[in-house]
Every structure is written in C-alpha cells, then in structure tokens.
Backbone as a chain_set.jsonl record, in Angstrom:
{"seq": "MVANLAQEHLQFFKDLLDENAKVSFLGCFPKHEESIKTSLARASFLRLKFSPFEEIEKILEKANIAYTRNETAVKREKYFLNFHRDVLDENGKLKIAHKRTIFNSAIGYYLDGDFDNAKLLLEKYLGISGKAKAKYSFDKFQDVVSFAEIEIDCGDKQLGIFILALVCNLPRQYSSIDDITTYAAAKLSIANEV", "coords": {"N": [[30.947, -38.302, -0.958], [28.441, -37.84, -1.95], [27.664, -40.115, -3.273], [26.538, -41.665, -1.292], [24.044, -40.664, -0.916], [20.652, -41.168, -0.97], [18.87, -42.602, -3.729], [16.283, -41.74, -4.062], [16.323, -39.217, -2.965], [18.186, -37.845, -4.701], [16.689, -37.998, -7.013], [14.519, -36.483, -6.35], [15.744, -33.96, -6.069], [16.494, -33.557, -8.742], [13.989, -33.481, -9.993], [12.958, -31.236, -8.73], [14.478, -29.071, -9.794], [13.879, -29.454, -12.483], [11.265, -28.728, -12.497], [9.275, -30.637, -11.894], [8.578, -31.557, -9.461], [6.329, -32.449, -6.911], [6.132, -31.494, -4.374], [7.435, -28.796, -2.442], [10.894, -27.683, -1.782], [11.072, -27.072, 1.004], [8.896, -28.535, 1.88], [9.811, -31.167, 1.603], [12.488, -31.358, 2.595], [12.648, -31.143, 5.583], [11.495, -33.562, 6.379], [13.236, -35.513, 5.62], [15.702, -34.827, 6.591], [17.426, -35.902, 8.488], [18.34, -38.284, 7.294], [19.544, -37.352, 5.025], [21.483, -35.625, 6.125], [23.296, -37.567, 7.301], [24.247, -38.664, 4.962], [25.627, -36.776, 3.492], [28.615, -34.729, 3.382], [29.441, -32.604, 6.048], [29.754, -29.778, 5.441], [28.594, -29.656, 2.844], [25.986, -30.51, 3.525], [25.179, -28.319, 5.093], [25.29, -26.283, 3.337], [23.33, -27.094, 1.571], [21.151, -26.83, 3.254], [20.998, -24.159, 3.845], [21.406, -22.72, 1.439], [19.927, -23.901, -0.824], [19.571, -24.268, -3.671], [21.899, -23.781, -5.143], [23.577, -25.644, -4.022], [22.166, -28.054, -4.617], [22.519, -28.248, -7.384], [25.299, -28.635, -7.543], [25.392, -31.142, -6.174], [23.909, -32.783, -7.883], [25.539, -32.606, -10.227], [27.969, -33.85, -9.324], [26.96, -36.353, -8.939], [26.616, -37.169, -11.507], [24.082, -36.656, -12.806], [21.899, -35.606, -15.196], [20.172, -32.631, -15.621], [17.671, -30.074, -16.118], [17.753, -26.767, -15.521], [15.018, -25.055, -14.402], [14.106, -21.885, -14.489], [11.823, -20.659, -13.671], [10.689, -22.432, -11.821], [12.788, -22.516, -9.866], [12.696, -19.849, -8.983], [10.14, -19.924, -7.883], [10.467, -21.704, -5.835], [12.41, -20.382, -4.208], [10.835, -18.231, -3.427], [9.109, -19.538, -1.663], [10.993, -20.082, 0.302], [11.244, -17.711, 1.637], [9.425, -17.653, 3.744], [8.325, -18.56, 7.047], [8.255, -21.869, 8.21], [5.869, -22.445, 9.511], [3.798, -21.239, 8.253], [3.462, -22.514, 5.964], [2.064, -25.105, 3.985], [1.622, -28.735, 4.14], [2.977, -29.467, 1.861], [4.892, -27.723, 1.635], [4.216, -25.296, 0.588], [3.036, -21.881, 0.386], [0.434, -21.108, 2.677], [-2.752, -20.294, 1.74], [-4.558, -19.115, 3.432], [-2.93, -17.845, 5.273], [-1.623, -16.031, 3.635], [-3.65, -14.367, 2.918], [-4.06, -12.854, 5.202], [-2.065, -11.052, 5.367], [-0.73, -7.751, 5.948], [-2.799, -6.387, 7.474], [-4.99, -7.83, 6.281], [-5.186, -6.84, 3.763], [-4.184, -8.137, 1.55], [-5.836, -10.258, 1.314], [-8.283, -8.993, 0.506], [-7.388, -8.008, -1.935], [-6.932, -10.402, -3.338], [-9.502, -11.315, -3.507], [-10.466, -9.514, -5.412], [-11.371, -7.05, -4.572], [-10.143, -4.286, -4.941], [-10.191, -1.679, -4.035], [-10.758, -1.711, -1.279], [-8.553, -3.192, -0.522], [-6.461, -1.417, -1.115], [-7.213, 0.657, 0.662], [-6.839, -0.716, 3.173], [-4.165, -1.301, 3.055], [-3.042, 1.177, 2.926], [-3.856, 2.001, 5.504], [-2.444, 0.307, 7.038], [0.078, 1.217, 6.539], [-0.099, 3.598, 7.721], [-1.08, 5.878, 6.393], [-3.568, 6.634, 6.023], [-6.877, 7.305, 7.252], [-8.495, 8.961, 10.115], [-6.805, 9.959, 12.152], [-3.713, 10.259, 11.316], [-1.049, 7.938, 11.507], [2.268, 7.836, 12.913], [4.64, 7.533, 10.412], [6.089, 4.455, 9.634], [9.205, 3.461, 8.918], [10.079, 0.768, 8.833], [7.719, -0.594, 8.28], [7.083, 0.276, 5.784], [9.34, -0.599, 4.411], [8.98, -3.355, 4.664], [6.581, -3.871, 3.279], [7.349, -3.018, 0.631], [9.44, -4.95, 0.221], [7.987, -7.327, 0.324], [6.386, -6.967, -1.946], [8.301, -6.951, -3.906], [9.151, -9.702, -3.745], [6.77, -10.97, -4.504], [6.609, -10.064, -7.195], [8.893, -11.159, -8.269], [8.682, -13.963, -7.719], [6.055, -14.813, -7.07], [2.811, -13.669, -7.252], [2.865, -11.556, -9.709], [1.222, -9.342, -10.542], [0.034, -8.545, -8.193], [2.286, -7.696, -6.699], [3.018, -5.47, -8.322], [0.706, -3.918, -7.998], [0.986, -3.182, -5.299], [3.467, -1.848, -5.274], [2.782, 0.252, -6.909], [1.032, 1.745, -5.364], [2.628, 2.531, -3.214], [4.42, 4.102, -4.586], [2.828, 6.3, -5.364], [2.495, 7.924, -3.278], [2.456, 11.048, -1.583], [5.285, 13.301, -1.329], [7.307, 12.831, 1.571], [9.398, 14.062, 2.71], [11.387, 12.712, 4.29], [12.975, 9.695, 5.374], [11.306, 7.909, 4.232], [10.845, 8.734, 1.634], [13.038, 7.66, 0.276], [12.471, 5.056, 0.161], [10.087, 5.116, -1.419], [11.118, 6.151, -3.798], [12.868, 4.013, -4.513], [10.849, 2.008, -4.752], [9.577, 3.032, -6.98], [11.445, 2.717, -8.929], [11.723, -0.105, -9.122], [9.141, -0.743, -9.867], [8.992, 0.341, -12.333], [10.884, -1.318, -13.618], [9.486, -3.841, -13.345], [7.192, -3.398, -14.941], [8.285, -3.324, -17.37], [9.04, -5.805, -17.929]], "CA": [[29.839, -38.544, 0.0], [27.255, -37.821, -2.719], [27.394, -41.497, -3.667], [25.745, -42.229, -0.191], [22.783, -40.084, -0.916], [19.61, -42.108, -1.486], [18.38, -42.334, -5.107], [15.031, -40.946, -3.959], [16.721, -37.718, -2.76], [18.729, -37.38, -5.982], [15.548, -37.857, -8.061], [13.66, -35.309, -5.867], [16.509, -32.7, -6.42], [16.35, -33.367, -10.174], [12.617, -33.021, -10.214], [12.789, -29.86, -8.244], [15.093, -28.157, -10.724], [13.181, -29.627, -13.723], [9.821, -28.403, -12.28], [8.44, -31.763, -11.874], [8.378, -31.961, -8.077], [4.89, -32.088, -6.356], [6.368, -30.878, -3.069], [8.604, -27.853, -2.483], [12.107, -28.13, -0.975], [10.718, -27.07, 2.473], [7.911, -29.644, 2.114], [10.516, -32.422, 1.579], [13.797, -31.393, 3.348], [12.545, -31.477, 6.999], [11.088, -34.89, 6.583], [14.395, -36.28, 5.243], [16.899, -34.063, 7.031], [18.445, -36.785, 9.133], [19.025, -39.205, 6.319], [20.444, -36.387, 4.132], [22.559, -35.256, 6.961], [24.247, -38.641, 7.392], [24.771, -39.039, 3.644], [26.496, -35.75, 2.917], [29.7, -34.113, 4.168], [28.788, -31.589, 6.879], [29.755, -28.545, 4.645], [27.597, -29.806, 1.842], [24.73, -30.476, 4.144], [24.833, -26.952, 5.56], [25.069, -25.425, 2.162], [22.037, -27.535, 1.122], [20.131, -26.398, 4.146], [20.829, -22.714, 3.847], [21.444, -22.237, 0.06], [19.639, -25.264, -1.425], [19.548, -24.575, -5.016], [23.244, -23.824, -5.621], [24.054, -26.993, -3.633], [21.499, -29.102, -5.402], [23.113, -28.343, -8.698], [26.555, -29.33, -7.231], [25.179, -32.555, -5.836], [23.528, -33.528, -9.143], [26.741, -32.672, -11.086], [28.785, -34.821, -8.711], [26.348, -37.665, -9.077], [26.413, -37.309, -12.88], [22.655, -36.653, -13.113], [21.6, -34.533, -16.009], [18.968, -31.873, -15.259], [17.435, -28.808, -16.809], [17.24, -25.806, -14.389], [13.872, -24.241, -14.832], [14.225, -20.706, -13.699], [10.441, -20.336, -12.978], [10.628, -23.439, -10.627], [13.714, -22.143, -8.883], [12.142, -18.613, -8.354], [8.973, -20.202, -6.984], [11.051, -22.362, -4.615], [12.997, -19.259, -3.413], [9.779, -17.537, -2.88], [8.692, -20.25, -0.381], [12.064, -19.996, 1.357], [11.165, -16.441, 2.382], [8.372, -17.755, 4.73], [8.503, -19.462, 8.12], [7.57, -23.219, 7.975], [4.553, -22.484, 10.207], [2.795, -20.704, 7.314], [3.547, -23.338, 4.707], [1.336, -26.365, 4.118], [2.392, -30.0, 4.167], [3.831, -29.575, 0.688], [5.896, -26.605, 1.635], [3.785, -24.124, -0.172], [2.324, -20.889, 1.25], [-1.006, -21.352, 3.024], [-3.447, -19.098, 1.225], [-5.106, -18.526, 4.601], [-1.932, -16.973, 5.828], [-1.346, -14.893, 2.711], [-4.879, -13.42, 2.96], [-3.984, -11.983, 6.433], [-0.889, -10.089, 5.424], [-0.979, -6.272, 5.944], [-4.275, -6.107, 7.858], [-5.766, -8.513, 5.425], [-5.149, -6.159, 2.541], [-3.893, -9.094, 0.444], [-7.058, -11.009, 1.078], [-9.177, -8.178, -0.326], [-6.791, -7.92, -3.331], [-7.212, -11.679, -3.932], [-10.989, -11.316, -3.791], [-10.741, -8.579, -6.416], [-11.762, -5.833, -3.967], [-8.918, -3.485, -4.972], [-10.381, -0.373, -3.336], [-10.53, -1.991, 0.133], [-7.172, -3.642, -0.424], [-5.696, -0.263, -1.09], [-7.421, 1.257, 1.959], [-6.179, -1.457, 4.223], [-2.746, -1.172, 2.912], [-2.746, 2.584, 3.38], [-4.106, 2.041, 6.954], [-1.234, -0.448, 7.645], [1.31, 2.041, 6.456], [-0.345, 4.891, 8.489], [-1.239, 7.072, 5.587], [-5.018, 6.953, 5.796], [-7.629, 7.335, 8.424], [-8.641, 10.296, 10.686], [-5.594, 10.296, 12.804], [-2.619, 9.592, 10.608], [-0.109, 7.366, 12.405], [3.679, 8.129, 12.473], [5.109, 6.59, 9.396], [7.116, 3.483, 10.004], [10.142, 3.048, 7.94], [10.105, -0.655, 8.827], [6.493, -1.069, 7.635], [7.223, 0.618, 4.274], [10.314, -1.543, 3.81], [8.395, -4.798, 4.673], [5.6, -3.79, 2.174], [8.071, -3.122, -0.615], [10.167, -6.254, 0.107], [6.906, -8.268, -0.043], [5.969, -6.698, -3.425], [9.427, -7.516, -4.735], [9.145, -11.127, -3.698], [5.695, -11.251, -5.284], [6.945, -9.807, -8.572], [9.896, -12.172, -8.743], [8.308, -15.356, -7.489], [4.652, -15.125, -6.705], [1.802, -12.965, -8.041], [3.421, -10.349, -10.229], [0.259, -8.207, -10.584], [-0.095, -8.154, -6.707], [3.463, -6.907, -6.485], [2.916, -4.171, -9.108], [-0.394, -3.171, -7.325], [1.567, -2.725, -4.011], [4.46, -0.831, -5.547], [2.171, 1.44, -7.449], [0.369, 2.355, -4.225], [3.744, 3.121, -2.481], [5.069, 5.126, -5.472], [1.948, 7.409, -5.568], [2.411, 8.654, -2.052], [3.133, 12.442, -1.717], [6.641, 13.391, -0.684], [7.281, 12.967, 3.02], [10.583, 14.792, 3.274], [11.985, 11.816, 5.244], [13.575, 8.478, 4.784], [10.27, 7.205, 3.476], [11.048, 9.068, 0.243], [14.047, 6.843, -0.227], [11.682, 3.755, -0.209], [9.15, 5.343, -2.509], [11.938, 6.232, -4.991], [13.221, 2.613, -4.704], [9.727, 1.262, -5.215], [9.277, 3.523, -8.338], [12.432, 2.111, -9.832], [11.311, -1.551, -9.131], [7.918, -0.767, -10.525], [9.437, 0.582, -13.716], [11.508, -2.595, -14.173], [8.469, -4.769, -13.39], [6.33, -3.08, -16.027], [8.973, -3.488, -18.644], [9.275, -7.323, -18.233]], "C": [[28.572, -38.515, -0.803], [26.8, -39.216, -3.07], [26.443, -42.155, -2.551], [24.37, -41.699, -0.174], [21.786, -40.996, -1.607], [19.142, -41.667, -2.923], [17.142, -41.487, -4.994], [15.277, -39.423, -3.736], [17.31, -37.159, -4.024], [17.592, -37.126, -6.991], [14.67, -36.594, -7.603], [14.424, -34.005, -6.305], [16.42, -32.432, -7.95], [15.022, -32.799, -10.525], [12.36, -31.584, -9.825], [13.31, -28.79, -9.256], [14.349, -28.312, -12.107], [11.728, -29.193, -13.745], [8.875, -29.528, -12.417], [8.087, -32.274, -10.449], [6.929, -31.506, -7.54], [5.028, -31.338, -5.053], [7.573, -29.944, -3.192], [9.769, -28.408, -1.642], [11.786, -28.115, 0.53], [9.649, -27.962, 2.776], [8.637, -30.908, 2.29], [11.702, -32.438, 2.575], [13.591, -31.829, 4.815], [12.237, -32.912, 7.296], [12.233, -35.894, 6.374], [15.723, -35.783, 5.712], [17.871, -34.952, 7.561], [19.106, -37.718, 8.26], [19.962, -38.412, 5.373], [21.705, -36.063, 4.877], [23.712, -36.289, 7.112], [24.916, -39.049, 6.156], [25.721, -38.023, 3.019], [27.482, -35.312, 3.888], [28.986, -33.011, 4.868], [28.685, -30.173, 6.083], [28.688, -28.56, 3.565], [26.201, -29.814, 2.371], [24.204, -29.079, 4.56], [24.567, -26.101, 4.373], [23.662, -25.777, 1.581], [20.913, -26.946, 1.959], [19.848, -24.889, 4.008], [20.887, -22.026, 2.435], [21.14, -23.384, -0.883], [19.92, -25.349, -2.846], [20.99, -24.569, -5.709], [23.867, -25.133, -5.314], [23.508, -28.142, -4.32], [22.141, -29.342, -6.732], [24.513, -29.011, -8.569], [26.422, -30.869, -7.017], [24.827, -33.367, -7.087], [24.723, -33.675, -10.113], [27.67, -33.795, -10.575], [28.304, -36.241, -8.927], [26.123, -38.025, -10.557], [24.953, -37.52, -13.325], [22.382, -35.385, -13.92], [20.215, -33.95, -15.56], [18.895, -30.628, -16.109], [16.926, -27.847, -15.705], [16.185, -25.004, -15.042], [13.857, -23.115, -13.915], [12.891, -20.337, -12.959], [10.38, -21.302, -11.694], [11.573, -22.927, -9.547], [13.26, -20.769, -8.168], [10.971, -18.966, -7.439], [9.484, -20.864, -5.668], [11.697, -21.322, -3.709], [11.982, -18.465, -2.772], [9.234, -18.226, -1.558], [9.678, -20.249, 0.73], [12.062, -18.67, 2.158], [10.127, -16.544, 3.61], [8.76, -18.764, 5.746], [7.698, -20.711, 7.786], [6.146, -23.228, 8.579], [3.461, -21.97, 9.241], [2.855, -21.407, 6.022], [2.74, -24.629, 5.021], [2.249, -27.607, 4.068], [3.303, -30.255, 2.937], [4.806, -28.486, 0.551], [5.485, -25.401, 0.833], [3.032, -23.234, 0.754], [0.873, -21.135, 1.416], [-1.701, -20.053, 2.562], [-4.17, -18.385, 2.375], [-4.217, -17.541, 5.234], [-1.755, -15.706, 4.941], [-2.507, -13.848, 2.749], [-4.801, -12.413, 4.22], [-2.923, -10.946, 6.409], [-1.324, -8.607, 5.236], [-2.437, -5.996, 6.265], [-5.282, -6.712, 6.954], [-6.015, -7.794, 4.168], [-4.999, -7.065, 1.336], [-5.113, -9.966, 0.218], [-8.074, -10.337, 0.239], [-8.696, -8.118, -1.761], [-7.126, -9.303, -4.048], [-8.659, -11.982, -4.256], [-11.419, -10.338, -4.877], [-11.323, -7.169, -5.889], [-10.586, -4.909, -3.808], [-9.027, -2.155, -4.075], [-10.187, -0.661, -1.843], [-9.12, -2.539, 0.415], [-6.245, -2.414, -0.266], [-5.881, 0.56, 0.289], [-6.772, 0.616, 3.131], [-4.658, -1.355, 4.216], [-2.225, 0.16, 3.37], [-2.817, 2.652, 4.914], [-2.836, 1.3, 7.676], [-0.009, 0.41, 7.598], [1.103, 3.355, 7.227], [-0.513, 6.08, 7.685], [-2.691, 7.325, 5.252], [-5.732, 6.895, 7.164], [-7.705, 8.769, 9.043], [-7.38, 10.816, 11.387], [-4.42, 9.515, 12.164], [-1.544, 9.166, 11.668], [1.327, 7.908, 11.986], [4.106, 7.085, 11.551], [6.216, 5.711, 9.911], [7.897, 3.106, 8.919], [10.131, 1.549, 7.747], [8.901, -1.265, 8.015], [6.629, -0.84, 6.105], [8.248, -0.334, 3.697], [9.745, -2.884, 3.733], [7.377, -4.802, 3.435], [6.311, -3.855, 0.78], [8.834, -4.381, -0.9], [9.132, -7.299, -0.261], [6.499, -8.207, -1.494], [7.046, -7.201, -4.286], [9.424, -8.964, -4.94], [7.989, -11.663, -4.629], [5.943, -11.166, -6.789], [7.88, -10.948, -9.024], [9.446, -13.591, -8.759], [6.846, -15.704, -7.324], [3.696, -14.587, -7.769], [2.312, -11.625, -8.562], [2.461, -9.165, -10.181], [0.01, -7.714, -9.088], [1.122, -7.256, -6.347], [3.422, -5.515, -7.105], [1.821, -3.269, -8.412], [0.271, -2.456, -6.019], [2.551, -1.568, -4.35], [3.862, 0.442, -6.137], [1.564, 2.383, -6.307], [1.527, 3.181, -3.46], [4.286, 4.33, -3.254], [4.164, 6.388, -5.539], [1.754, 8.199, -4.29], [3.016, 10.122, -2.274], [4.433, 12.385, -0.977], [6.431, 13.492, 0.843], [8.442, 13.683, 3.604], [11.18, 14.036, 4.478], [12.515, 10.622, 4.561], [12.534, 7.656, 3.952], [10.386, 7.43, 1.948], [12.06, 8.259, -0.427], [13.365, 5.534, -0.663], [10.778, 4.085, -1.369], [9.982, 5.518, -3.812], [12.442, 4.837, -5.416], [12.102, 1.837, -5.341], [9.393, 1.685, -6.69], [10.193, 2.857, -9.32], [12.123, 0.596, -10.064], [10.046, -1.683, -9.947], [8.151, -0.591, -12.057], [9.958, -0.61, -14.407], [10.465, -3.655, -14.341], [7.569, -4.603, -14.517], [7.013, -3.378, -17.313], [9.023, -5.034, -18.996], [7.946, -7.944, -18.562]], "O": [[27.618, -39.155, -0.361], [25.595, -39.451, -3.15], [25.671, -43.065, -2.852], [23.538, -42.248, 0.55], [22.045, -41.525, -2.688], [19.054, -40.475, -3.22], [16.972, -40.568, -5.795], [14.57, -38.544, -4.229], [16.947, -36.045, -4.401], [17.591, -36.131, -7.715], [14.192, -35.809, -8.423], [13.814, -33.079, -6.839], [16.295, -31.291, -8.395], [14.903, -31.8, -11.234], [11.649, -30.838, -10.498], [12.663, -27.775, -9.512], [14.229, -27.315, -12.819], [11.041, -29.25, -14.765], [7.794, -29.394, -12.99], [7.396, -33.28, -10.283], [6.472, -30.378, -7.724], [4.115, -30.609, -4.665], [8.55, -30.211, -3.892], [9.658, -29.406, -0.929], [12.178, -29.032, 1.253], [9.445, -28.189, 3.968], [8.172, -31.737, 3.071], [11.891, -33.413, 3.303], [14.253, -32.761, 5.272], [12.65, -33.444, 8.326], [12.187, -37.004, 6.903], [16.766, -36.269, 5.273], [19.047, -34.87, 7.206], [20.302, -37.972, 8.403], [21.052, -38.865, 5.022], [22.82, -36.194, 4.371], [24.894, -35.952, 7.061], [25.974, -39.678, 6.175], [26.513, -38.354, 2.137], [27.288, -35.466, 5.094], [27.995, -32.504, 4.343], [27.639, -29.524, 6.101], [27.961, -27.582, 3.391], [25.304, -29.216, 1.776], [23.033, -28.73, 4.41], [23.673, -25.255, 4.411], [22.915, -24.892, 1.163], [19.852, -26.604, 1.438], [18.712, -24.417, 4.042], [20.456, -20.882, 2.288], [22.002, -23.797, -1.659], [20.456, -26.362, -3.296], [21.218, -25.259, -6.702], [24.579, -25.713, -6.134], [24.21, -29.113, -4.606], [22.295, -30.482, -7.17], [24.866, -29.855, -9.393], [27.159, -31.7, -7.548], [25.35, -34.456, -7.322], [24.899, -34.722, -10.737], [28.109, -34.619, -11.377], [29.082, -37.183, -9.074], [25.517, -39.055, -10.852], [24.641, -38.424, -14.1], [22.583, -34.266, -13.448], [19.283, -34.665, -15.194], [19.868, -30.187, -16.721], [15.888, -28.052, -15.074], [16.389, -24.362, -16.072], [13.637, -23.272, -12.714], [12.867, -19.81, -11.847], [10.014, -20.846, -10.61], [11.18, -22.907, -8.381], [13.426, -20.595, -6.961], [10.819, -18.391, -6.361], [8.986, -20.598, -4.575], [11.519, -21.408, -2.494], [12.187, -18.02, -1.642], [8.96, -17.58, -0.547], [9.341, -20.385, 1.906], [12.745, -18.521, 3.171], [10.01, -15.598, 4.389], [9.441, -19.737, 5.421], [6.63, -20.647, 7.178], [5.311, -24.011, 8.127], [2.287, -22.278, 9.445], [2.318, -20.907, 5.034], [2.744, -25.144, 6.139], [3.472, -27.507, 3.967], [4.216, -31.081, 2.949], [5.465, -28.317, -0.475], [6.318, -24.582, 0.446], [2.462, -23.674, 1.753], [0.146, -21.347, 0.446], [-1.324, -18.935, 2.913], [-4.376, -17.174, 2.307], [-4.671, -16.495, 5.697], [-1.742, -14.561, 5.395], [-2.305, -12.64, 2.624], [-5.394, -11.334, 4.23], [-2.85, -10.074, 7.274], [-2.205, -8.31, 4.428], [-3.192, -5.457, 5.456], [-6.38, -6.166, 6.841], [-7.005, -8.098, 3.504], [-5.572, -6.833, 0.271], [-5.403, -10.37, -0.908], [-8.683, -10.954, -0.636], [-9.496, -8.17, -2.696], [-7.543, -9.321, -5.207], [-8.984, -12.777, -5.137], [-12.593, -10.31, -5.245], [-11.687, -6.29, -6.67], [-10.068, -4.739, -2.704], [-8.055, -1.67, -3.495], [-9.488, 0.108, -1.184], [-8.584, -2.341, 1.505], [-5.371, -2.387, 0.6], [-4.935, 1.036, 0.916], [-6.215, 1.292, 3.996], [-3.997, -1.33, 5.254], [-1.207, 0.298, 4.048], [-1.966, 3.271, 5.553], [-2.344, 1.701, 8.73], [0.842, 0.357, 8.485], [2.042, 4.139, 7.366], [-0.179, 7.185, 8.111], [-3.024, 8.097, 4.352], [-5.132, 6.436, 8.136], [-7.048, 9.683, 8.544], [-6.972, 11.965, 11.215], [-4.186, 8.335, 12.426], [-1.2, 9.927, 12.573], [1.525, 8.363, 10.859], [3.975, 5.892, 11.824], [7.161, 6.177, 10.547], [7.392, 2.468, 7.995], [10.169, 1.082, 6.609], [9.021, -2.22, 7.248], [6.306, -1.707, 5.293], [8.053, -0.838, 2.591], [10.014, -3.566, 2.745], [7.408, -5.75, 2.65], [5.926, -4.626, -0.1], [8.905, -4.853, -2.035], [9.415, -8.121, -1.134], [6.298, -9.219, -2.167], [6.777, -7.827, -5.311], [9.638, -9.473, -6.04], [8.164, -12.612, -5.394], [5.554, -12.049, -7.554], [7.647, -11.596, -10.044], [9.767, -14.351, -9.673], [6.486, -16.875, -7.448], [3.733, -14.947, -8.945], [2.177, -10.625, -7.857], [2.875, -8.07, -9.802], [-0.2, -6.521, -8.866], [0.96, -6.187, -5.759], [3.757, -4.52, -6.463], [1.993, -2.059, -8.267], [0.064, -1.266, -5.778], [2.467, -0.476, -3.788], [4.352, 1.548, -5.907], [1.625, 3.611, -6.368], [1.356, 4.357, -3.14], [4.565, 5.392, -2.698], [4.699, 7.475, -5.757], [0.897, 9.082, -4.247], [3.947, 10.321, -3.054], [4.653, 11.534, -0.115], [5.505, 14.149, 1.321], [8.512, 13.908, 4.812], [11.443, 14.62, 5.529], [12.516, 10.525, 3.334], [12.888, 6.838, 3.103], [10.107, 6.562, 1.121], [11.996, 8.138, -1.65], [13.662, 4.989, -1.726], [10.741, 3.279, -2.298], [9.537, 5.041, -4.857], [12.429, 4.535, -6.609], [12.302, 1.109, -6.313], [8.997, 0.861, -7.514], [9.779, 2.474, -10.415], [12.285, 0.124, -11.189], [9.894, -2.669, -10.667], [7.578, -1.286, -12.895], [9.609, -0.929, -15.544], [10.484, -4.35, -15.357], [7.157, -5.618, -15.079], [6.335, -3.671, -18.298], [9.042, -5.447, -20.156], [7.876, -9.141, -18.839]]}, "num_chains": 1, "name": "protein.A"}
C-alpha cells in the first residue's frame, strides 16, 4: 500500500526525519489526513496517526527511500505532539502566546528574563507561597515536573532545569509531594550531566 502514497507525502516524511521540514508533523498531517488514509492500510494509517515517527521510518523503508534520522528533529517533533492542536500555529509549532500563559504566566516571565517573578508565580501555582498557603496539589506538582521534563528533552532545556531546581529546593512535605521532589532531583541531576 505504501506505493500508493503520494510522492509529496514520502518527501515530507523524509524531510521530517532529516530535519529539513518547514512544517511539523501536526502542521501537515491534518491537512493531508484523508489522502494518506486512502493510500495506506488501516493499521499503518493508525500507527502513523498515533505513533508517527516509528511508522514514518517503516513507510520510508518499504518505499526504499534513504533518510538520516536526526534525533534533535525527532525530539522536537515529539515535543509538539504533547500539545493540543489548538495551541499550535499553522505550521504545527507551539504558539509562544500560549507558552507564555502556562502556570499562571510564570513561563512568560521566565522567557522575559524575570526569573524572580517566574519563581514567585510558579510557587503560587503550586500553592507554596503567599499569605495563605494552599493545599498542595499532587496533580499540579506532577504537571509541573512533566512539563519540565518535556522542555529538557525537546524544548528549552534551561527552562526545564529552572523548574526542576525550584521543585527540588522545596522543604520536605512528609507527603506524596516528597516522591515528586525526589524524582525531580534525579531528573535534574541527569539534565545537568548532559
């Protein structure tokens, strides 16, 4: 069935892995989903939709198209896959306006170089600052650490390190939050080594 896939799609897949694509997978796939769907076997199409990079490699190999897998490009593409399409631009890349609003706009302050306010807003989001400390939310801590990991692996590594360092420096909570801070410390240690 790969033989039925349009040459433009095959070229895009190659460019994506070679880091030559101008548009991300999520910027291209929705626009061409119907033609790709009719060109591939159902199982291949579903794998492409939900695990694109493994399937793209299989498709290119079946089509005898040589490519060089650029790990940085694949990581960047996987980063974009973590976000809903509504917060991605027409090229399938994260809208900076959306990124700036994450965690009570703490990320926006970080991007502006105002690290003190970024830290305060992140602490407020987590409920660890302010006059009346909020009940700690395990889910919020988990979200913050997951976001930091994604940034380290695929986005702004220094932003991820900044967030993990903040989480790691919290005093002991004697709760499940301590498990997250321990995990964050391990991830921070690895990120600082690389």
